[in-house]
Coordinates of C-alpha atoms and ligand atoms in Angstrom, one line a residue:
X359 CA -3.0 0.8 -5.1
X360 CA -2.7 -2.7 -4.7
X361 CA -0.1 -3.5 -2.7
X362 CA -1.5 -1.0 0.2
X363 CA -4.0 -1.9 2.3
X364 CA -6.0 0.7 4.3
X365 CA -6.8 -0.2 8.2
X366 CA -9.9 1.2 9.6
X367 CA -9.0 1.6 13.6
X368 CA -12.3 0.8 15.6
X369 CA -10.8 0.4 18.9
X370 CA -11.9 3.5 20.3
X371 CA -15.5 2.8 19.3
X372 CA -16.1 -1.4 18.3
X373 CA -13.6 -2.0 21.4
X374 CA -14.4 0.6 24.0
X375 CA -18.6 0.1 23.8
X376 CA -17.7 -3.5 24.7
X377 CA -15.4 -2.8 27.6
X378 CA -16.6 -3.2 31.2
X379 CA -14.9 -0.2 32.2
X380 CA -16.3 3.7 30.8
X381 CA -13.2 5.8 30.1
X382 CA -13.2 9.5 30.7
X383 CA -13.2 11.8 27.3
X384 CA -9.9 12.8 27.9
X385 CA -8.6 8.8 27.8
X386 CA -10.4 8.2 24.5
X387 CA -8.9 11.4 23.4
X388 CA -5.4 10.3 24.2
X389 CA -6.0 6.7 22.6
X390 CA -7.4 8.2 19.6
X391 CA -4.2 11.1 19.5
X392 CA -1.9 8.0 20.0
X393 CA -3.4 5.9 17.0
X394 CA -3.2 8.7 15.0
X395 CA 0.3 9.3 15.3
X396 CA 1.0 5.6 14.8
X397 CA 0.2 6.2 11.2
X398 CA -3.2 5.3 11.2
X399 CA -5.3 7.3 8.8
X400 CA -9.2 6.1 9.4
X401 CA -10.0 6.1 13.0
X402 CA -13.6 5.4 14.5
X403 CA -13.6 7.8 17.6
X404 CA -17.5 7.0 18.9
X405 CA -20.8 6.8 18.3
X406 CA -24.4 8.7 18.7
X407 CA -26.2 6.2 19.8
X408 CA -28.6 6.0 23.3
X409 CA -26.2 6.3 25.9
X410 CA -29.0 4.0 28.0
X411 CA -28.1 1.3 25.7
X412 CA -24.0 2.2 25.4
X413 CA -23.0 4.3 28.1
X414 CA -19.2 3.8 26.9
X415 CA -19.9 5.9 24.0
X416 CA -21.7 8.6 26.1
X417 CA -20.2 12.1 25.2
X418 CA -18.8 11.1 22.0
X419 CA -19.1 14.8 20.9
X420 CA -16.8 16.0 23.2
X421 CA -14.3 13.5 22.1
X422 CA -14.9 15.0 18.4
X423 CA -14.5 18.1 19.4
X424 CA -11.2 17.7 21.5
X425 CA -9.4 16.0 19.3
X426 CA -6.7 17.8 17.3
X427 CA -8.2 18.4 13.4
X428 CA -5.3 16.3 11.5
X429 CA -5.9 16.5 7.5
X430 CA -4.0 13.3 7.2
X431 CA -6.8 11.6 9.4
X432 CA -10.2 10.8 8.9
X433 CA -12.5 10.8 11.9
X434 CA -15.8 8.9 11.7
X435 CA -18.9 8.0 14.4
X436 CA -21.6 6.0 14.0
X437 CA -25.5 7.3 13.6
X438 CA -28.1 4.9 14.0
X439 CA -30.7 7.4 13.0
X440 CA -31.1 10.9 11.9
X441 CA -31.3 12.4 15.6
X442 CA -27.5 10.6 15.9
X443 CA -26.3 12.4 12.8
X444 CA -27.7 15.7 14.0
X445 CA -25.4 15.3 17.1
X446 CA -22.7 14.3 14.9
X447 CA -23.1 17.2 12.6
X448 CA -23.5 19.6 15.6
X449 CA -20.1 18.3 16.6
X450 CA -18.3 19.0 13.3
X451 CA -18.4 15.2 12.5
X452 CA -16.5 14.8 8.7
X453 CA -17.7 11.1 8.0
X454 CA -20.6 8.8 9.7
X455 CA -21.5 5.4 9.7
X456 CA -24.7 3.5 9.2
X457 CA -25.6 -0.3 10.8
X458 CA -27.4 -2.8 10.1
X459 CA -27.1 -6.7 10.1
X460 CA -28.2 -9.5 7.6
X461 CA -30.2 -11.3 10.7
X462 CA -33.5 -9.8 11.8
X463 CA -32.7 -11.2 15.1
X464 CA -30.1 -9.6 15.7
X465 CA -30.7 -6.1 14.5
X466 CA -33.9 -6.5 16.8
X467 CA -31.4 -6.9 19.9
X468 CA -29.1 -4.3 18.5
X469 CA -31.1 -1.6 17.2
X470 CA -34.6 -2.6 18.2
X471 CA -36.1 -3.0 14.8
X472 CA -35.8 -5.3 11.9
X473 CA -33.8 -5.2 8.9
X474 CA -35.8 -3.4 6.7
X475 CA -36.8 -0.7 9.1
X476 CA -32.8 -0.1 10.0
X477 CA -32.4 0.3 5.9
X478 CA -34.8 3.0 6.0
X479 CA -33.1 4.9 9.1
X480 CA -30.0 4.1 7.3
X481 CA -31.6 6.1 3.8
X482 CA -32.7 9.0 5.8
X483 CA -28.9 9.3 7.3
X484 CA -27.3 8.6 4.0
X485 CA -29.7 11.5 2.4
X486 CA -29.1 14.1 5.0
X487 CA -25.4 13.1 5.1
X488 CA -24.9 13.4 1.6
X489 CA -26.9 16.6 1.5
X490 CA -24.4 18.4 4.3
X491 CA -21.6 16.6 2.1
X492 CA -20.3 14.2 4.5
X493 CA -19.2 10.5 3.4
X494 CA -21.1 7.0 4.9
X495 CA -19.9 3.9 5.5
X496 CA -22.3 1.4 6.0
X497 CA -21.8 -1.9 8.4
X498 CA -23.7 -5.2 8.4
X499 CA -23.0 -7.5 11.0
X500 CA -23.6 -10.9 11.6
X501 CA -22.1 -11.9 8.1
X502 CA -21.0 -15.3 9.0
X503 CA -23.8 -16.3 11.7
X504 CA -25.9 -14.7 14.4
X505 CA -25.7 -15.3 18.0
X506 CA -29.9 -16.0 17.9
X507 CA -30.6 -17.0 14.0
X508 CA -27.6 -19.5 13.7
X509 CA -26.9 -19.6 10.1
X510 CA -26.9 -16.6 7.7
X511 CA -27.1 -16.7 3.6
X512 CA -25.1 -15.5 1.9
X513 CA -27.4 -13.6 -0.6
X514 CA -28.9 -11.9 2.9
X515 CA -25.5 -10.4 3.2
X516 CA -25.8 -9.6 -0.5
X517 CA -29.1 -7.8 -0.2
X518 CA -28.3 -6.0 2.5
X519 CA -24.8 -4.8 1.3
X520 CA -26.8 -3.8 -1.9
X521 CA -29.0 -1.7 -0.6
X522 CA -26.4 0.3 1.8
X523 CA -24.2 0.9 -1.5
X524 CA -27.4 1.5 -3.6
X525 CA -28.1 4.2 -1.2
X526 CA -25.4 6.0 -1.1
X527 CA -22.6 4.9 1.4
X528 CA -19.5 4.5 -0.4
X529 CA -18.2 1.4 1.4
X530 CA -19.7 -1.6 2.9
X531 CA -17.8 -3.4 6.1
X532 CA -18.8 -7.4 6.7
X533 CA -18.9 -7.8 9.9
X534 CA -18.1 -11.0 11.3
X535 CA -19.8 -9.5 14.9
X536 CA -19.3 -13.1 16.7
X537 CA -16.1 -14.3 15.2
X538 CA -17.4 -17.8 14.0
X539 CA -16.3 -17.4 10.3
X540 CA -13.7 -19.6 8.8
X541 CA -11.7 -19.3 5.7
X542 CA -13.8 -21.6 3.6
X543 CA -16.7 -19.3 4.6
X544 CA -14.9 -16.2 3.9
X545 CA -13.7 -17.6 0.3
X546 CA -17.4 -18.1 -0.3
X547 CA -18.7 -15.0 0.9
X548 CA -16.1 -12.6 -0.6
X549 CA -16.2 -14.6 -4.1
X550 CA -19.9 -14.3 -4.2
X551 CA -20.4 -10.3 -3.2
X552 CA -17.0 -9.3 -5.5
X553 CA -19.3 -11.1 -8.7
X554 CA -22.2 -8.2 -8.1
X555 CA -20.1 -5.4 -6.1
X556 CA -16.7 -3.8 -6.8
X557 CA -14.6 -5.3 -4.5
X558 CA -12.6 -1.9 -4.0
X559 CA -16.1 -1.2 -1.7
X560 CA -15.9 -4.1 0.2
X561 CA -14.2 -3.7 3.8
X562 CA -13.9 -6.8 6.2
X563 CA -14.5 -6.3 10.0
X564 CA -13.4 -9.7 12.0
X565 CA -14.0 -10.9 15.2
X566 CA -11.7 -13.6 16.7
X567 CA -13.7 -15.4 19.3
X568 CA -12.6 -18.7 17.3
X569 CA -9.1 -17.5 16.6
X570 CA -9.8 -17.4 12.7
X571 CA -9.8 -13.6 12.4
X572 CA -6.2 -13.4 11.1
X573 CA -6.6 -16.5 8.4
X574 CA -9.9 -14.6 7.5
X575 CA -8.5 -11.5 6.5
X576 CA -5.5 -13.2 4.5
X577 CA -8.4 -15.1 2.9
X578 CA -10.0 -11.8 1.9
X579 CA -6.6 -10.0 0.8
X580 CA -6.3 -13.2 -1.4
X581 CA -9.6 -12.1 -3.0
X582 CA -8.4 -8.5 -3.4
X583 CA -9.8 -6.9 -0.7
X584 CA -7.7 -3.8 0.8
X585 CA -9.7 -2.2 3.7
X586 CA -9.5 -4.3 7.4
X587 CA -11.1 -2.9 10.4
X588 CA -9.2 -3.9 13.8
X589 CA -8.6 -2.9 17.1
X590 CA -5.7 -2.1 18.6
X591 CA -4.9 -4.6 21.5
X592 CA -7.7 -6.8 20.4
X593 CA -10.1 -4.5 22.5
X594 CA -13.9 -5.5 22.8
X595 CA -15.8 -8.2 22.8
X596 CA -19.9 -8.2 21.7
X597 CA -22.7 -7.6 24.5
X598 CA -25.1 -10.1 22.1
X599 CA -23.0 -13.3 22.4
X600 CA -21.5 -14.5 25.6
X601 CA -18.0 -15.0 25.2
X602 CA -17.4 -13.0 21.8
X603 CA -13.6 -11.4 21.5
X604 CA -12.9 -8.1 20.1
X605 CA -12.1 -7.4 16.7
X606 CA -9.1 -9.2 15.7
X607 CA -5.7 -6.7 17.2
X608 CA -4.5 -4.0 14.7
X609 CA -1.3 -5.3 16.0
X610 CA -1.9 -8.4 14.5
X611 CA -3.0 -7.1 11.3
X612 CA 0.3 -4.9 10.7
X613 CA 2.4 -7.9 11.2
X614 CA 0.3 -9.9 8.8
X615 CA 0.6 -7.4 6.0
X616 CA 4.4 -6.9 6.8
X617 CA 5.0 -10.0 6.3
X618 CA 2.9 -10.4 3.3
X619 CA 5.0 -7.2 1.8
X620 CA 1.4 -5.0 2.0
X621 CA 2.3 -1.8 3.0
X622 CA -0.3 0.3 5.6
X623 CA 1.8 3.0 6.7
X624 CA 1.8 2.1 10.3
X625 CA 4.5 1.9 12.7
X626 CA 4.2 -1.4 14.5
X627 CA 6.3 -0.5 17.1
X628 CA 4.6 2.1 18.3
X629 CA 1.0 1.0 17.8
X630 CA 2.4 -2.2 20.3
X631 CA 3.1 0.5 22.6
X632 CA 0.0 2.2 22.3
X633 CA -1.5 -1.4 22.8
X634 CA 0.4 -1.9 26.0
X635 CA -0.7 1.2 27.1
X636 CA -4.4 1.0 26.9
X637 CA -4.3 -2.4 28.1
X638 CA -3.0 -1.2 31.3
X639 CA -5.3 1.8 31.5
X640 CA -8.1 -0.6 31.2
X641 CA -6.4 -3.2 33.4
X642 CA -7.1 -5.9 30.9
X643 CA -4.8 -8.4 29.4
X644 CA -3.5 -7.3 26.0
X645 CA -5.1 -9.7 23.4
X646 CA -2.5 -9.1 20.2
X647 CA 0.0 -11.8 20.4
X648 CA 2.3 -9.5 18.2
X649 CA 2.0 -6.8 20.3
X650 CA 2.6 -8.4 23.6
X651 CA 5.7 -10.1 21.8
X652 CA 6.9 -6.6 20.7
X653 CA 6.2 -5.0 24.1
X654 CA 8.3 -7.6 25.8
X655 CA 11.4 -7.4 23.3
X656 CA 11.2 -3.7 23.8
X657 CA 11.2 -4.0 27.9
X658 CA 14.1 -6.1 27.9
X659 CA 15.7 -3.9 25.5
X660 CA 15.1 -1.3 27.9
X661 CA 16.6 -3.3 30.8
X662 CA 19.7 -4.5 29.1
X663 CA 20.5 -0.9 28.3
X664 CA 19.8 -0.1 32.3
X665 CA 22.7 -2.5 32.7
Ligands
HMG807 C1 -30.6 2.9 17.8 C2 -31.4 3.2 19.3 C3 -31.2 4.7 19.4 C4 -33.0 3.1 18.6 O1 -33.8 2.6 20.0 P1 -35.1 2.4 20.3 O2 -35.4 2.6 21.3 O3 -35.8 2.0 19.1 O4 -35.6 4.2 19.6 P2 -36.0 5.5 20.1 O5 -36.6 6.4 19.2 O6 -37.5 4.7 20.6 O7 -35.7 5.8 21.4 C5 -35.3 5.3 23.1 C6 -34.5 5.8 23.4 O8 -33.2 6.5 22.8 C7 -32.6 7.8 22.5 N1 -32.4 7.7 21.3 C8 -33.0 7.6 20.3 N2 -31.9 8.1 19.3 C9 -30.6 8.3 20.2 C10 -29.5 8.8 19.6 N3 -28.9 8.9 18.6 N4 -28.7 9.4 20.5 C11 -29.1 9.3 22.0 N5 -30.2 8.9 22.2 C12 -31.2 8.5 21.4 C13 -34.4 8.3 22.5 O9 -34.4 9.6 22.8 C14 -35.0 7.4 23.8 O10 -34.7 8.0 25.1 P3 -35.6 7.7 26.4 O11 -36.8 8.3 26.1 O12 -35.6 6.2 26.7 O13 -34.4 8.2 27.7 C15 -30.8 2.4 20.2 O14 -31.2 1.2 19.7 C16 -29.5 2.2 20.5 O15 -29.4 3.3 20.9 N6 -28.9 1.0 20.5 C17 -27.4 0.7 20.4 C18 -27.1 0.3 19.2 C19 -25.3 0.5 19.3 O16 -24.6 1.1 19.7 N7 -24.6 -1.3 18.8 C20 -23.5 -1.5 18.8 C21 -23.0 -0.8 17.4 S1 -22.9 -1.8 16.4 C22 -21.7 -3.0 16.4 O17 -21.1 -2.9 17.3 C23 -21.5 -4.0 15.2 C24 -20.3 -3.3 14.5 C25 -20.4 -2.1 13.4 O18 -19.4 -3.2 14.9 C26 -20.0 -4.4 13.2 C27 -20.1 -6.1 13.6 O19 -18.8 -6.1 14.5 O20 -21.1 -6.6 13.9

């Protein structure tokens, strides 16, 4: 349906993996359940990576096992290698994601291997996951620029995206990892990819470091993209880029979609309350403009009703 946009909520994974404070399994589950209650149908719940590298995502197996099964919600987890996939399957994961980048320098820092090696690892994971009947999403980081290498060519993004789709990923999420992309770049990238790949298999994943993510998402929507990643309250950042912000806040994306007359099935009021709640738990500033405005309005209404 062209008027429907699917949101992939990454706050409990991309967001929390970059927060200074590591949340307990109980709080991570509560966040995910609250997000599902808001109407989000695709939610990243954790990752099966080395806890030495990303301690915030340790015990993702316990998170998956403690979540209520819901027929209308797909929970996904990141699996960088076969060991990660084994862990995810043992925890009864129903969907996994592999990840690489369009830049060797970034891939080396992120996963200790080259892009080519990361694609080999991804292929092994995709083959085994598909044998187990599990769908796999693919991520490409640094599509608009790399913190180490600088510029990243559209051809490099195309090559990696093509490889992920050819090996069997059902969708590729294009990550502006350090939030440097602009509308012009977004248009050029999506136009070029859409000439070679089905646009229905492309998702966008914008971090908001330079405040361009909302404009970039709008540009991608205008070119037919209908899957958007976002993070409640704008949780997160990027450990490999000083000053990088988290993904654009889900509340801001929902407000944008409502204004455009595009449906996403998410209750914005409830999402704003969830964003305010998790920001309080993490004792961090709420990064969503729409979320803050709605929460302030809700608080004023409560004060008024109490006389
Ligand atoms: C990928 C590895 C594991 C390779 O790490 P490595 O050092 O190359 O691999 P290794 O096989 O030599 O293993 C090193 C250690 O990790 C362990 N290990 C090995 N595999 C696993 C596993 N699956 N689960 C748990 N532990 C594992 C392994 O047992 C060993 O433990 P040690 O002997 O030191 O005690 C490592 O580099 C790693 O965990 N990196 C973390 C990557 C990560 O999580 N990055 C963030 C997610 S990607 C992202 O955020 C971008 C995205 C998707 O959001 C899009 C965007 O915004 O751009």
